[in-house]
Amino acid sequence: MPRAAAARRGTARPRTTYHHGNLRSALIDGASVLLERDGPLGVTLRGAARQAGVSQAAPYRHFPSKSALLAAVAEAGFEDLVRTMSRAARRHRASPTAAIEAMAQAIVRFAAEHPSRYRLMCGPAVRGRDHPALLRAAGAAWDVLMTSIRECQRAGRIRPGDPAQQGFVLWSTIHGLAVLVVDEQLPPAVLRAHSIEALAGYATAVVLAGLAPLAG
Amino acid sequence: MPRAAAARRGTARPRTTYHHGNLRSALIDGASVLLERDGPLGVTLRGAARQAGVSQAAPYRHFPSKSALLAAVAEAGFEDLVRTMSRAARRHRASPTAAIEAMAQAIVRFAAEHPSRYRLMCGPAVRGRDHPALLRAAGAAWDVLMTSIRECQRAGRIRPGDPAQQGFVLWSTIHGLAVLVVDEQLPPAVLRAHSIEALAGYATAVVLAGLAPLAG
DNA sequence: ACCTGAACACCGTTCAAGT
DNA sequence: ACCTGAACACCGTTCAAGT
């Protein structure tokens, strides 16, 4: 952060030198600011360059296209999400089902607090196929969930079977709820009656009940 | 359709007169063509005007903004989806759970066949709050699902309780799966092993099992 | 090696003017 | 009443040129 360093040293020289490879992260920060402030449609390569105090053409030294910059922002979002999920799971090491419930609530809360970011992470602006690093980051979130699924199986809380097949149902439900929240598509009556944490908890409980070992 | 009428009459006059209120639907058609051909980012007000053979400013006689045009396209998409869902439900009048499974498969198939359209219907380009007609169209899809949920309750296939609370779990799961398909975010291993219809069927079965009446 | 300035072909939107 | 043409302020992207 040369800007902060300059301020500390009291030099008046404006941050006209973004060498040493930090323009890349400054652009990611700039795009994130625009994303949070103006929504997905307000994110602009030129705008991110302005935020970083750099010319409109400078970003092309670090990203081949706008969508590559967006992919980097999305990637950082997934890293955030994975941290949040892991933290939630760690708080419930005793019960894998409680861990899954807490993760679901963490995901939906993340989506509700950063709707534009969540949309970008999953939306059409960035197709993972074109951005391997983004795919890896998204895969890490999936892995965290899969770990808990396997623990549930070991603990006998859900029936044996292909964990991936069970996991995608849970992932669909949680992600679907998150997307509905982000897009404000939940029926207003449902939202008035329940917090999104309660909804996430209920949805998780229903799916886990549907995956429970067959009695007898 | 003056174009078709003109062709029928054999007149050579190009379609320069879009009076009588049909420019509106010609613009919706034009935007739909661009959406299908170039994806969400390729839809352009000017492009839709070109498709309709009209100047760039003409759309503003019929839509106050680009997003209003997109909302009209999304609305038509929901009408399509509702028809598809209703047809699927009608084919399984004997079993409400089978009807729900068929509806889920119809929704996911719709999403897989028209990914850009599905994204537009649920995405950030159009916020329902600003477009009441779109909200109504989306509400109709929700109503179709709710009807089947209530039938399941009456038939004793799912437990008593607030149908809206049960419905949103099912909706989250189906919509979540559809969104994962559209955004190509399902783990490749899962996709290789199962058709999307099978995945939709399995997901529906899990949720319905989780909502089943408590034994005893 | 990294950035700037100017340019190109596009946008959404507005507004006078045409018929 | 409905549409056109020209304009404005933006985009993403490219490319010569600067240090």
CSV table of C-alpha atoms (C1' of nucleotides) in Angstrom, one decimal:
chain,number,residue,atom,x,y,z
A,1,MET,CA,0.0,0.0,0.0
A,2,PRO,CA,2.2,2.9,-1.2
A,3,ARG,CA,-0.6,5.3,-0.5
A,4,ALA,CA,-0.6,4.5,3.2
A,5,ALA,CA,3.2,4.4,3.2
A,6,ALA,CA,3.4,7.9,1.6
A,7,ALA,CA,0.9,9.2,4.1
A,8,ARG,CA,3.0,7.8,6.9
A,9,ARG,CA,6.1,9.4,5.6
A,10,GLY,CA,4.2,12.7,5.0
A,11,THR,CA,5.4,13.0,1.5
A,12,ALA,CA,3.0,15.0,-0.8
A,13,ARG,CA,3.9,12.9,-3.8
A,14,PRO,CA,0.6,11.5,-5.2
A,15,ARG,CA,0.5,7.7,-5.8
A,16,THR,CA,1.6,7.9,-9.4
A,17,THR,CA,3.9,4.9,-9.2
A,18,TYR,CA,2.1,1.6,-8.9
A,19,HIS,CA,5.0,-0.5,-9.8
A,20,HIS,CA,6.2,-3.6,-7.8
A,21,GLY,CA,3.1,-5.6,-8.8
A,22,ASN,CA,0.6,-4.0,-6.4
A,23,LEU,CA,-1.5,-2.5,-9.1
A,24,ARG,CA,-3.1,-5.9,-9.6
A,25,SER,CA,-4.4,-6.0,-6.1
A,26,ALA,CA,-5.3,-2.3,-6.2
A,27,LEU,CA,-7.5,-3.1,-9.2
A,28,ILE,CA,-9.2,-5.9,-7.4
A,29,ASP,CA,-9.8,-3.7,-4.5
A,30,GLY,CA,-11.1,-0.9,-6.7
A,31,ALA,CA,-13.5,-3.3,-8.5
A,32,SER,CA,-14.7,-4.6,-5.1
A,33,VAL,CA,-15.5,-1.1,-4.0
A,34,LEU,CA,-17.5,-0.4,-7.1
A,35,LEU,CA,-19.2,-3.8,-6.8
A,36,GLU,CA,-20.3,-3.1,-3.2
A,37,ARG,CA,-21.3,0.5,-4.0
A,38,ASP,CA,-23.0,0.3,-7.4
A,39,GLY,CA,-23.9,-3.3,-7.8
A,40,PRO,CA,-22.7,-5.7,-10.6
A,41,LEU,CA,-23.7,-3.3,-13.4
A,42,GLY,CA,-21.7,-0.5,-11.9
A,43,VAL,CA,-18.4,-2.4,-12.0
A,44,THR,CA,-16.3,-1.0,-14.8
A,45,LEU,CA,-12.7,-1.6,-15.9
A,46,ARG,CA,-12.2,2.1,-16.3
A,47,GLY,CA,-13.8,2.7,-13.0
A,48,ALA,CA,-11.5,0.3,-11.2
A,49,ALA,CA,-8.6,2.0,-12.9
A,50,ARG,CA,-9.8,5.4,-11.6
A,51,GLN,CA,-10.2,3.9,-8.1
A,52,ALA,CA,-6.6,2.8,-8.3
A,53,GLY,CA,-5.5,6.2,-9.6
A,54,VAL,CA,-4.3,4.9,-12.9
A,55,SER,CA,-5.0,5.3,-16.6
A,56,GLN,CA,-7.8,3.4,-18.4
A,57,ALA,CA,-5.3,1.3,-20.3
A,58,ALA,CA,-3.2,0.3,-17.3
A,59,PRO,CA,-5.3,-2.7,-16.2
A,60,TYR,CA,-4.4,-4.5,-19.4
A,61,ARG,CA,-0.9,-4.9,-18.1
A,62,HIS,CA,-2.4,-7.2,-15.4
A,63,PHE,CA,-5.6,-8.6,-16.7
A,64,PRO,CA,-6.3,-9.6,-20.3
A,65,SER,CA,-9.9,-8.5,-20.1
A,66,LYS,CA,-12.6,-7.1,-17.8
A,67,SER,CA,-13.9,-10.6,-17.1
A,68,ALA,CA,-10.5,-11.7,-15.9
A,69,LEU,CA,-10.6,-8.9,-13.3
A,70,LEU,CA,-14.1,-9.9,-12.3
A,71,ALA,CA,-12.9,-13.5,-12.0
A,72,ALA,CA,-10.2,-12.4,-9.6
A,73,VAL,CA,-12.8,-10.5,-7.5
A,74,ALA,CA,-15.0,-13.6,-7.5
A,75,GLU,CA,-12.0,-15.7,-6.5
A,76,ALA,CA,-11.3,-13.5,-3.5
A,77,GLY,CA,-15.0,-13.8,-2.7
A,78,PHE,CA,-14.8,-17.6,-2.6
A,79,GLU,CA,-11.8,-17.5,-0.4
A,80,ASP,CA,-13.8,-15.3,2.0
A,81,LEU,CA,-16.7,-17.7,1.8
A,82,VAL,CA,-14.5,-20.7,2.5
A,83,ARG,CA,-13.1,-19.0,5.5
A,84,THR,CA,-16.6,-18.3,6.8
A,85,MET,CA,-17.7,-21.8,6.2
A,86,SER,CA,-14.7,-23.3,7.9
A,87,ARG,CA,-15.1,-21.1,10.9
A,88,ALA,CA,-18.7,-22.1,11.2
A,89,ALA,CA,-17.9,-25.8,10.9
A,90,ARG,CA,-15.0,-25.5,13.5
A,91,ARG,CA,-17.5,-24.1,16.1
A,92,HIS,CA,-19.5,-27.4,15.8
A,93,ARG,CA,-16.9,-30.1,15.8
A,94,ALA,CA,-19.0,-32.2,18.1
A,95,SER,CA,-21.9,-32.6,15.8
A,96,PRO,CA,-21.5,-32.8,12.0
A,97,THR,CA,-25.2,-32.1,11.4
A,98,ALA,CA,-24.9,-28.9,13.6
A,99,ALA,CA,-21.8,-28.1,11.5
A,100,ILE,CA,-23.7,-28.4,8.3
A,101,GLU,CA,-26.5,-26.2,9.7
A,102,ALA,CA,-24.1,-23.6,10.8
A,103,MET,CA,-22.4,-23.6,7.4
A,104,ALA,CA,-25.7,-23.2,5.6
A,105,GLN,CA,-26.5,-20.2,7.8
A,106,ALA,CA,-23.0,-18.8,7.2
A,107,ILE,CA,-23.5,-19.1,3.4
A,108,VAL,CA,-26.9,-17.5,3.4
A,109,ARG,CA,-25.7,-14.7,5.7
A,110,PHE,CA,-22.7,-14.1,3.5
A,111,ALA,CA,-25.1,-13.8,0.5
A,112,ALA,CA,-27.4,-11.5,2.3
A,113,GLU,CA,-24.6,-9.2,3.4
A,114,HIS,CA,-22.8,-9.1,0.1
A,115,PRO,CA,-25.4,-9.8,-2.5
A,116,SER,CA,-23.5,-8.3,-5.4
A,117,ARG,CA,-20.4,-10.2,-4.5
A,118,TYR,CA,-22.4,-13.5,-4.3
A,119,ARG,CA,-24.0,-12.8,-7.6
A,120,LEU,CA,-20.7,-12.1,-9.2
A,121,MET,CA,-19.2,-15.3,-7.7
A,122,CYS,CA,-22.0,-17.5,-9.2
A,123,GLY,CA,-23.3,-15.4,-12.1
A,124,PRO,CA,-22.8,-15.0,-15.8
A,125,ALA,CA,-20.2,-12.2,-15.7
A,126,VAL,CA,-17.6,-14.9,-15.1
A,127,ARG,CA,-17.7,-18.4,-16.5
A,128,GLY,CA,-15.5,-20.7,-14.4
A,129,ARG,CA,-14.6,-22.7,-17.5
A,130,ASP,CA,-12.5,-19.7,-18.7
A,131,HIS,CA,-10.9,-19.0,-15.3
A,132,PRO,CA,-9.3,-22.1,-13.6
A,133,ALA,CA,-8.3,-20.2,-10.5
A,134,LEU,CA,-11.9,-19.3,-9.9
A,135,LEU,CA,-12.9,-23.0,-10.4
A,136,ARG,CA,-10.3,-24.0,-7.8
A,137,ALA,CA,-11.6,-21.5,-5.3
A,138,ALA,CA,-15.2,-22.6,-5.9
A,139,GLY,CA,-14.0,-26.2,-5.6
A,140,ALA,CA,-12.6,-25.5,-2.1
A,141,ALA,CA,-16.0,-24.4,-0.9
A,142,TRP,CA,-17.5,-27.6,-2.2
A,143,ASP,CA,-14.7,-29.6,-0.5
A,144,VAL,CA,-15.5,-28.1,2.9
A,145,LEU,CA,-19.1,-29.2,2.5
A,146,MET,CA,-18.1,-32.7,1.3
A,147,THR,CA,-16.0,-33.2,4.4
A,148,SER,CA,-18.9,-32.5,6.7
A,149,ILE,CA,-21.1,-34.8,4.6
A,150,ARG,CA,-18.6,-37.7,5.0
A,151,GLU,CA,-18.5,-37.0,8.8
A,152,CYS,CA,-22.3,-37.2,8.9
A,153,GLN,CA,-22.1,-40.6,7.2
A,154,ARG,CA,-19.4,-41.8,9.6
A,155,ALA,CA,-21.5,-40.7,12.5
A,156,GLY,CA,-24.5,-42.5,11.2
A,157,ARG,CA,-26.5,-39.3,10.8
A,158,ILE,CA,-27.2,-39.7,7.1
A,159,ARG,CA,-27.4,-43.0,5.2
A,160,PRO,CA,-24.5,-44.5,3.3
A,161,GLY,CA,-24.1,-43.7,-0.4
A,162,ASP,CA,-22.2,-41.5,-2.8
A,163,PRO,CA,-21.3,-38.4,-0.8
A,164,ALA,CA,-21.2,-36.3,-3.9
A,165,GLN,CA,-24.8,-37.2,-4.8
A,166,GLN,CA,-26.0,-36.3,-1.3
A,167,GLY,CA,-23.8,-33.2,-1.3
A,168,PHE,CA,-25.2,-31.7,-4.4
A,169,VAL,CA,-28.8,-31.9,-2.9
A,170,LEU,CA,-27.6,-30.0,0.1
A,171,TRP,CA,-25.6,-27.6,-2.0
A,172,SER,CA,-28.5,-27.0,-4.3
A,173,THR,CA,-30.8,-26.2,-1.4
A,174,ILE,CA,-28.4,-23.9,0.4
A,175,HIS,CA,-27.2,-22.1,-2.8
A,176,GLY,CA,-30.8,-21.9,-4.0
A,177,LEU,CA,-31.9,-20.2,-0.8
A,178,ALA,CA,-28.9,-17.9,-1.0
A,179,VAL,CA,-29.8,-17.0,-4.6
A,180,LEU,CA,-33.4,-16.4,-3.7
A,181,VAL,CA,-32.3,-14.1,-0.9
A,182,VAL,CA,-29.9,-12.2,-3.1
A,183,ASP,CA,-32.5,-11.8,-5.9
A,184,GLU,CA,-35.2,-10.9,-3.4
A,185,GLN,CA,-37.4,-13.6,-4.7
A,186,LEU,CA,-38.6,-15.2,-1.5
A,187,PRO,CA,-42.3,-14.6,-0.9
A,188,PRO,CA,-42.6,-11.6,1.4
A,189,ALA,CA,-44.9,-13.6,3.7
A,190,VAL,CA,-42.1,-16.1,4.3
A,191,LEU,CA,-39.5,-13.4,5.0
A,192,ARG,CA,-41.8,-11.5,7.4
A,193,ALA,CA,-42.3,-14.7,9.4
A,194,HIS,CA,-38.7,-16.0,9.6
A,195,SER,CA,-35.1,-14.8,9.7
A,196,ILE,CA,-32.9,-16.0,6.9
A,197,GLU,CA,-30.9,-18.0,9.5
A,198,ALA,CA,-34.1,-19.7,10.6
A,199,LEU,CA,-34.9,-20.5,7.0
A,200,ALA,CA,-31.5,-21.8,6.3
A,201,GLY,CA,-31.7,-24.0,9.5
A,202,TYR,CA,-35.1,-25.3,8.5
A,203,ALA,CA,-34.1,-26.1,4.9
A,204,THR,CA,-30.9,-27.9,6.2
A,205,ALA,CA,-33.0,-29.9,8.7
A,206,VAL,CA,-35.4,-31.0,6.0
A,207,VAL,CA,-32.7,-32.2,3.6
A,208,LEU,CA,-30.8,-33.9,6.4
A,209,ALA,CA,-34.0,-35.7,7.5
A,210,GLY,CA,-34.5,-36.8,3.9
A,211,LEU,CA,-31.0,-38.2,3.9
A,212,ALA,CA,-31.3,-39.9,7.3
A,213,PRO,CA,-30.6,-43.6,7.6
A,214,LEU,CA,-33.7,-45.7,6.9
A,215,ALA,CA,-35.3,-46.7,10.3
A,216,GLY,CA,-35.2,-50.3,11.3
B,1,MET,CA,-47.3,-9.3,-37.7
B,2,PRO,CA,-47.1,-6.8,-40.6
B,3,ARG,CA,-44.0,-8.6,-41.9
B,4,ALA,CA,-45.9,-11.8,-42.4
B,5,ALA,CA,-49.0,-10.0,-43.7
B,6,ALA,CA,-46.9,-8.1,-46.2
B,7,ALA,CA,-45.2,-11.3,-47.3
B,8,ARG,CA,-48.6,-12.9,-47.8
B,9,ARG,CA,-49.9,-10.0,-49.8
B,10,GLY,CA,-46.7,-10.1,-51.9
B,11,THR,CA,-46.0,-6.4,-51.4
B,12,ALA,CA,-42.4,-5.4,-51.6
B,13,ARG,CA,-42.8,-2.6,-49.1
B,14,PRO,CA,-40.2,-3.1,-46.2
B,15,ARG,CA,-41.6,-3.1,-42.7
B,16,THR,CA,-40.9,0.5,-42.1
B,17,THR,CA,-44.2,1.1,-40.3
B,18,TYR,CA,-44.4,-0.5,-36.9
B,19,HIS,CA,-47.5,1.4,-35.8
B,20,HIS,CA,-50.5,-0.2,-34.1
B,21,GLY,CA,-48.6,-1.1,-31.0
B,22,ASN,CA,-46.7,-4.1,-32.4
B,23,LEU,CA,-43.3,-2.6,-32.1
B,24,ARG,CA,-43.4,-3.5,-28.4
B,25,SER,CA,-43.7,-7.2,-29.0
B,26,ALA,CA,-41.2,-7.0,-31.9
B,27,LEU,CA,-38.7,-5.5,-29.5
B,28,ILE,CA,-39.3,-8.3,-27.0
B,29,ASP,CA,-38.8,-10.8,-29.8
B,30,GLY,CA,-35.6,-9.0,-30.9
B,31,ALA,CA,-34.2,-9.0,-27.4
B,32,SER,CA,-35.0,-12.7,-27.0
B,33,VAL,CA,-33.2,-13.5,-30.2
B,34,LEU,CA,-30.1,-11.6,-29.0
B,35,LEU,CA,-30.4,-13.3,-25.6
B,36,GLU,CA,-30.5,-16.8,-27.1
B,37,ARG,CA,-27.7,-16.0,-29.6
B,38,ASP,CA,-25.2,-13.9,-27.6
B,39,GLY,CA,-26.1,-14.5,-23.9
B,40,PRO,CA,-27.2,-11.9,-21.3
B,41,LEU,CA,-24.3,-9.6,-22.0
B,42,GLY,CA,-25.1,-9.5,-25.7
B,43,VAL,CA,-28.6,-8.1,-25.2
B,44,THR,CA,-28.7,-4.5,-26.2
B,45,LEU,CA,-31.4,-1.9,-26.6
B,46,ARG,CA,-29.9,-0.7,-29.8
B,47,GLY,CA,-29.5,-4.3,-31.0
B,48,ALA,CA,-33.1,-5.1,-30.2
B,49,ALA,CA,-34.1,-2.0,-32.2
B,50,ARG,CA,-32.0,-3.2,-35.1
B,51,GLN,CA,-33.6,-6.6,-35.0
B,52,ALA,CA,-37.0,-4.9,-35.2
B,53,GLY,CA,-35.8,-2.7,-38.1
B,54,VAL,CA,-36.2,0.5,-36.2
B,55,SER,CA,-34.1,3.4,-35.0
B,56,GLN,CA,-32.2,3.4,-31.8
B,57,ALA,CA,-34.5,5.8,-30.1
B,58,ALA,CA,-37.7,4.1,-31.1
B,59,PRO,CA,-37.8,1.7,-28.1
B,60,TYR,CA,-38.2,4.6,-25.7
B,61,ARG,CA,-41.8,5.1,-27.1
B,62,HIS,CA,-42.6,1.6,-25.6
B,63,PHE,CA,-40.1,1.0,-22.7
B,64,PRO,CA,-38.8,3.6,-20.3
B,65,SER,CA,-35.4,1.9,-20.1
B,66,LYS,CA,-33.4,-1.1,-21.1
B,67,SER,CA,-34.2,-2.9,-17.9
B,68,ALA,CA,-38.0,-2.5,-18.6
B,69,LEU,CA,-37.5,-4.3,-21.9
B,70,LEU,CA,-35.5,-7.0,-20.1
B,71,ALA,CA,-38.2,-7.3,-17.6
B,72,ALA,CA,-40.8,-7.9,-20.3
B,73,VAL,CA,-38.6,-10.6,-21.8
B,74,ALA,CA,-38.2,-12.2,-18.3
B,75,GLU,CA,-42.0,-12.0,-17.8
B,76,ALA,CA,-42.5,-13.9,-21.1
B,77,GLY,CA,-40.0,-16.4,-19.8
B,78,PHE,CA,-42.0,-17.0,-16.6
B,79,GLU,CA,-45.2,-17.4,-18.6
B,80,ASP,CA,-43.4,-20.1,-20.6
B,81,LEU,CA,-42.1,-21.7,-17.4
B,82,VAL,CA,-45.5,-21.7,-15.8
B,83,ARG,CA,-47.0,-23.4,-18.9
B,84,THR,CA,-44.3,-26.1,-18.8
B,85,MET,CA,-44.8,-26.6,-15.1
B,86,SER,CA,-48.5,-26.9,-15.4
B,87,ARG,CA,-48.2,-29.4,-18.2
B,88,ALA,CA,-45.9,-31.5,-16.2
B,89,ALA,CA,-48.3,-31.4,-13.2
B,90,ARG,CA,-51.3,-32.3,-15.3
B,91,ARG,CA,-49.6,-35.4,-16.6
B,92,HIS,CA,-49.4,-36.7,-13.0
B,93,ARG,CA,-52.8,-35.8,-11.5
B,94,ALA,CA,-53.0,-39.2,-9.7
B,95,SER,CA,-49.9,-38.6,-7.5
B,96,PRO,CA,-49.0,-35.2,-6.2
B,97,THR,CA,-45.5,-36.3,-5.3
B,98,ALA,CA,-45.0,-37.5,-8.9
B,99,ALA,CA,-46.4,-34.2,-10.1
B,100,ILE,CA,-43.8,-32.3,-8.0
B,101,GLU,CA,-41.0,-34.5,-9.3
B,102,ALA,CA,-42.2,-33.9,-12.9
B,103,MET,CA,-42.3,-30.2,-12.2
B,104,ALA,CA,-38.8,-30.1,-10.8
B,105,GLN,CA,-37.5,-32.0,-13.9
B,106,ALA,CA,-39.4,-29.6,-16.2
B,107,ILE,CA,-37.9,-26.6,-14.4
B,108,VAL,CA,-34.3,-27.9,-14.6
B,109,ARG,CA,-34.8,-28.9,-18.2
B,110,PHE,CA,-36.1,-25.4,-19.0
B,111,ALA,CA,-33.1,-23.9,-17.4
B,112,ALA,CA,-30.7,-26.3,-19.2
B,113,GLU,CA,-32.3,-25.5,-22.6
B,114,HIS,CA,-32.6,-21.8,-22.1
B,115,PRO,CA,-29.8,-20.9,-19.7
B,116,SER,CA,-29.6,-17.2,-20.7
B,117,ARG,CA,-33.3,-16.8,-20.4
B,118,TYR,CA,-33.4,-18.5,-17.0
B,119,ARG,CA,-30.5,-16.3,-15.8
B,120,LEU,CA,-32.3,-13.2,-17.0
B,121,MET,CA,-35.5,-14.3,-15.3
B,122,CYS,CA,-33.8,-14.6,-11.9
B,123,GLY,CA,-30.8,-12.4,-12.3
B,124,PRO,CA,-29.7,-8.9,-11.4
B,125,ALA,CA,-30.5,-7.3,-14.8
B,126,VAL,CA,-34.0,-7.0,-13.6
B,127,ARG,CA,-35.1,-6.5,-10.1
B,128,GLY,CA,-38.7,-7.6,-9.5
B,129,ARG,CA,-39.3,-4.8,-7.1
B,130,ASP,CA,-39.2,-2.3,-10.0
B,131,HIS,CA,-41.3,-4.4,-12.3
B,132,PRO,CA,-44.7,-5.5,-10.8
B,133,ALA,CA,-45.7,-7.4,-13.9
B,134,LEU,CA,-42.6,-9.5,-13.6
B,135,LEU,CA,-43.3,-10.1,-9.9
B,136,ARG,CA,-46.8,-11.3,-10.8
B,137,ALA,CA,-45.4,-13.7,-13.5
B,138,ALA,CA,-42.9,-15.1,-11.0
B,139,GLY,CA,-45.7,-15.4,-8.4
B,140,ALA,CA,-47.7,-17.6,-10.8
B,141,ALA,CA,-44.9,-20.1,-10.9
B,142,TRP,CA,-44.7,-20.1,-7.1
B,143,ASP,CA,-48.5,-20.7,-7.0
B,144,VAL,CA,-48.3,-23.7,-9.2
B,145,LEU,CA,-45.8,-25.3,-6.8
B,146,MET,CA,-47.9,-24.3,-3.8
B,147,THR,CA,-50.9,-26.0,-5.2
B,148,SER,CA,-49.0,-29.3,-5.5
B,149,ILE,CA,-47.6,-28.9,-2.0
B,150,ARG,CA,-51.1,-28.5,-0.6
B,151,GLU,CA,-52.3,-31.6,-2.5
B,152,CYS,CA,-49.4,-33.5,-1.0
B,153,GLN,CA,-50.5,-32.5,2.5
B,154,ARG,CA,-54.1,-33.5,1.8
B,155,ALA,CA,-52.9,-36.9,0.5
B,156,GLY,CA,-50.8,-37.4,3.6
B,157,ARG,CA,-47.6,-37.6,1.6
B,158,ILE,CA,-46.0,-34.7,3.5
B,159,ARG,CA,-46.6,-33.6,7.1
B,160,PRO,CA,-49.0,-30.9,8.1
B,161,GLY,CA,-47.7,-27.4,8.5
B,162,ASP,CA,-47.3,-24.0,6.8
B,163,PRO,CA,-47.2,-24.9,3.1
B,164,ALA,CA,-45.2,-21.8,2.3
B,165,GLN,CA,-42.5,-22.9,4.7
B,166,GLN,CA,-42.3,-26.3,3.1
B,167,GLY,CA,-42.6,-24.9,-0.4
B,168,PHE,CA,-39.7,-22.6,-0.1
B,169,VAL,CA,-37.4,-25.5,0.8
B,170,LEU,CA,-38.5,-27.4,-2.3
B,171,TRP,CA,-38.3,-24.2,-4.4
B,172,SER,CA,-34.8,-23.5,-3.1
B,173,THR,CA,-33.6,-27.0,-4.0
B,174,ILE,CA,-35.1,-27.0,-7.5
B,175,HIS,CA,-34.1,-23.4,-8.3
B,176,GLY,CA,-30.7,-24.0,-6.7
B,177,LEU,CA,-30.1,-27.1,-8.9
B,178,ALA,CA,-31.3,-25.1,-12.0
B,179,VAL,CA,-29.0,-22.3,-11.2
B,180,LEU,CA,-26.0,-24.7,-10.7
B,181,VAL,CA,-26.8,-26.2,-14.1
B,182,VAL,CA,-27.1,-22.9,-15.8
B,183,ASP,CA,-23.8,-21.6,-14.3
B,184,GLU,CA,-22.1,-24.9,-15.0
B,185,GLN,CA,-21.1,-25.2,-11.4
B,186,LEU,CA,-22.1,-28.9,-10.7
B,187,PRO,CA,-19.0,-31.0,-10.0
B,188,PRO,CA,-18.1,-32.7,-13.3
B,189,ALA,CA,-18.1,-36.1,-11.7
B,190,VAL,CA,-21.8,-35.6,-10.7
B,191,LEU,CA,-22.7,-34.6,-14.2
B,192,ARG,CA,-20.9,-37.5,-15.8
B,193,ALA,CA,-22.7,-40.0,-13.6
B,194,HIS,CA,-26.3,-38.7,-13.8
B,195,SER,CA,-28.6,-36.8,-16.2
B,196,ILE,CA,-30.0,-33.6,-14.9
B,197,GLU,CA,-33.5,-35.2,-14.9
B,198,ALA,CA,-32.2,-37.9,-12.6
B,199,LEU,CA,-30.5,-35.3,-10.4
B,200,ALA,CA,-33.8,-33.3,-10.2
B,201,GLY,CA,-35.7,-36.5,-9.4
B,202,TYR,CA,-33.3,-37.5,-6.6
B,203,ALA,CA,-33.2,-34.0,-5.1
B,204,THR,CA,-37.0,-33.8,-5.1
B,205,ALA,CA,-37.2,-37.3,-3.5
B,206,VAL,CA,-34.8,-36.3,-0.7
B,207,VAL,CA,-36.7,-33.1,0.1
B,208,LEU,CA,-40.1,-34.9,0.0
B,209,ALA,CA,-38.7,-37.6,2.3
B,210,GLY,CA,-37.5,-34.9,4.7
B,211,LEU,CA,-41.1,-33.5,4.7
B,212,ALA,CA,-42.8,-36.9,5.0
B,213,PRO,CA,-45.2,-37.4,8.0
B,214,LEU,CA,-43.4,-38.6,11.1
B,215,ALA,CA,-43.9,-42.3,11.3
B,216,GLY,CA,-46.0,-43.7,14.1
C,1,DA,C1',8.8,-3.4,-17.5
C,2,DC,C1',5.0,-0.6,-16.8
C,3,DC,C1',2.1,3.1,-17.8
C,4,DT,C1',-0.2,7.1,-20.7
C,5,DG,C1',-3.0,9.4,-24.4
C,6,DA,C1',-5.5,9.1,-28.2
C,7,DA,C1',-8.4,6.5,-30.9
C,8,DC,C1',-12.2,3.0,-32.4
C,9,DA,C1',-16.5,0.9,-32.2
C,10,DC,C1',-19.7,0.4,-29.3
C,11,DC,C1',-23.4,1.5,-25.4
C,12,DG,C1',-27.9,3.9,-22.8
C,13,DT,C1',-30.4,7.9,-23.0
C,14,DT,C1',-32.2,12.5,-24.4
C,15,DC,C1',-34.2,15.8,-27.5
C,16,DA,C1',-35.3,18.4,-31.2
C,17,DA,C1',-37.4,17.6,-35.4
C,18,DG,C1',-40.0,15.2,-38.9
C,19,DT,C1',-44.6,12.7,-40.7
D,1,DA,C1',-49.1,9.4,-32.0
D,2,DC,C1',-45.0,7.4,-33.4
D,3,DC,C1',-40.5,7.5,-35.2
D,4,DT,C1',-35.7,9.5,-36.9
D,5,DG,C1',-31.0,11.8,-36.5
D,6,DA,C1',-27.8,13.8,-34.0
D,7,DA,C1',-25.8,14.4,-29.8
D,8,DC,C1',-23.9,13.4,-24.9
D,9,DA,C1',-21.4,10.9,-21.7
D,10,DC,C1',-20.1,6.7,-21.0
D,11,DC,C1',-18.0,1.7,-22.1
D,12,DG,C1',-14.1,-2.3,-23.5
D,13,DT,C1',-10.2,-2.7,-26.0
D,14,DT,C1',-6.0,-1.5,-28.9
D,15,DC,C1',-1.8,0.7,-29.9
D,16,DA,C1',1.7,3.8,-30.5
D,17,DA,C1',4.5,6.4,-27.6
D,18,DG,C1',6.6,7.8,-23.4
D,19,DT,C1',9.9,6.8,-18.9
